[in-house]
CSV table of C-alpha atoms in Angstrom, one decimal:
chain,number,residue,atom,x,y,z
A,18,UNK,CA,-2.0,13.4,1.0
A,19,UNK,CA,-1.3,11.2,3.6
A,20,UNK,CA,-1.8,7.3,4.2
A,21,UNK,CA,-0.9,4.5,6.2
A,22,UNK,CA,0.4,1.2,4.9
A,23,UNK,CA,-0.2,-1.8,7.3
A,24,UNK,CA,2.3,-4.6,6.0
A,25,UNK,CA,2.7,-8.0,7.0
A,26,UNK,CA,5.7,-9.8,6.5
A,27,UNK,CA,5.7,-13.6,6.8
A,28,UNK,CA,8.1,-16.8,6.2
A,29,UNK,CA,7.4,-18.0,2.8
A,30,UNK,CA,5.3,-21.1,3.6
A,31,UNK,CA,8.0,-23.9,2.0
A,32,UNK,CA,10.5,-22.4,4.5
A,33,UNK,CA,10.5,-23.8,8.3
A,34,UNK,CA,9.7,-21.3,10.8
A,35,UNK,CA,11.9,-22.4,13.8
A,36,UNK,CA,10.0,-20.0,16.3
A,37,UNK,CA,6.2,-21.1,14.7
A,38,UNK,CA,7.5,-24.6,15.3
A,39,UNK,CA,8.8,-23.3,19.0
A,40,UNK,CA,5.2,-21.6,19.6
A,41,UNK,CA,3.4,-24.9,18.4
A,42,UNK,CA,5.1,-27.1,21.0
A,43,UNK,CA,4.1,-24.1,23.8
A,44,UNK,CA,0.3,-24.3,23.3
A,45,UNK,CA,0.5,-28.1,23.2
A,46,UNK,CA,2.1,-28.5,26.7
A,47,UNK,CA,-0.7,-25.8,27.5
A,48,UNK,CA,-3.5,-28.1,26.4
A,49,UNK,CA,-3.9,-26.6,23.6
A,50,UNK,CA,-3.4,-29.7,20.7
A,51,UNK,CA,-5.9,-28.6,18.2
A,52,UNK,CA,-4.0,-25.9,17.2
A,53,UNK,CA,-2.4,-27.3,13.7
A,54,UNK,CA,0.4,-25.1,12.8
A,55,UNK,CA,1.8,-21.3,13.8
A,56,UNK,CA,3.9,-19.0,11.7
A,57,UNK,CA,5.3,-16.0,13.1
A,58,UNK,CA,6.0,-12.8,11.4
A,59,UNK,CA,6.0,-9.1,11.7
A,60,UNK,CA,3.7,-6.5,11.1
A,61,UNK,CA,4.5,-3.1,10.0
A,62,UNK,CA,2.8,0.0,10.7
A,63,UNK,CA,4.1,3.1,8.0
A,64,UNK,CA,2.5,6.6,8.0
A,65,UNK,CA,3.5,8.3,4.8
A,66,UNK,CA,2.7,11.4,2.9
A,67,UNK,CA,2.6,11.3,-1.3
A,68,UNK,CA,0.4,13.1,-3.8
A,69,UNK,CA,-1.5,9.6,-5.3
A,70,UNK,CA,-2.5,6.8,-3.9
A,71,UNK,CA,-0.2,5.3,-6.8
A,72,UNK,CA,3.1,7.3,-5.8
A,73,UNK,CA,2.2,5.9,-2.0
A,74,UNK,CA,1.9,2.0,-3.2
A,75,UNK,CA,5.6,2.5,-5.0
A,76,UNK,CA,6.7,3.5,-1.8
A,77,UNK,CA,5.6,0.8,0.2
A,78,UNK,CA,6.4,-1.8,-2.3
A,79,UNK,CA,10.0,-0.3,-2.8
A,80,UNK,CA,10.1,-0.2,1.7
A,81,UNK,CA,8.9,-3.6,1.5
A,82,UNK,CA,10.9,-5.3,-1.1
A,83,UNK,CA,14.5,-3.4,-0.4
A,84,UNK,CA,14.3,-3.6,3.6
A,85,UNK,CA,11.1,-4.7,5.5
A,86,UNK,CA,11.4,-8.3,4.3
A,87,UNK,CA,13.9,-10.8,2.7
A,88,UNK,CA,12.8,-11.4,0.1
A,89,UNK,CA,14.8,-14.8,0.2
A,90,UNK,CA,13.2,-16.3,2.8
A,91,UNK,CA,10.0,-13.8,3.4
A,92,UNK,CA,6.8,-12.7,1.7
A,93,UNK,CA,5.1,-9.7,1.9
A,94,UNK,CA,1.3,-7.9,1.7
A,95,UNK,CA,-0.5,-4.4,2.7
A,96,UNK,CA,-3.1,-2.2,2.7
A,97,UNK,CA,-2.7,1.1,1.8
A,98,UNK,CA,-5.5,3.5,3.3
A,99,UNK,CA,-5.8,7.7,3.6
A,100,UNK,CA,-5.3,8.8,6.7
């Protein structure tokens, strides 16, 4: 069977996120000030082929905690759907 995982990774929320911070002061100089906060992350796009849906979310969650995200200083989610 095959799926496709769509991940997002994101900066744990009691972590600063420099480039947020970076993006924030951007849209206020564009007259944009009711924007309260921005966190930037990264999403993930992964087309996979396993024989469960089970089998498919191991895979993702072993992708997503052993390289997509740092686990340190990053959290992860995704949605696993049949392609």
């Amino acid at each position: 069977m095959k799926f496709v995982a769509e991940i997002d990774v994101m900066p744990r929320p009691e972590l600063l996120d420099p480039q947020g911070k970076a993006v924030l002061l951007g849209l206020e100089h564009l007259g944009l000030d009711q924007v309260d906060d921005v966190r930037i992350g990264k999403h993930i796009t992964l087309n996979l082929e396993a024989e469960t849906e089970a089998i498919a979310r191991e895979k993702v969650e072993k992708a997503c905690s052993k390289l997509l995200a740092n686990l340190i200083m990053e959290s992860y989610t995704f949605e696993l759907k049949q392609a």
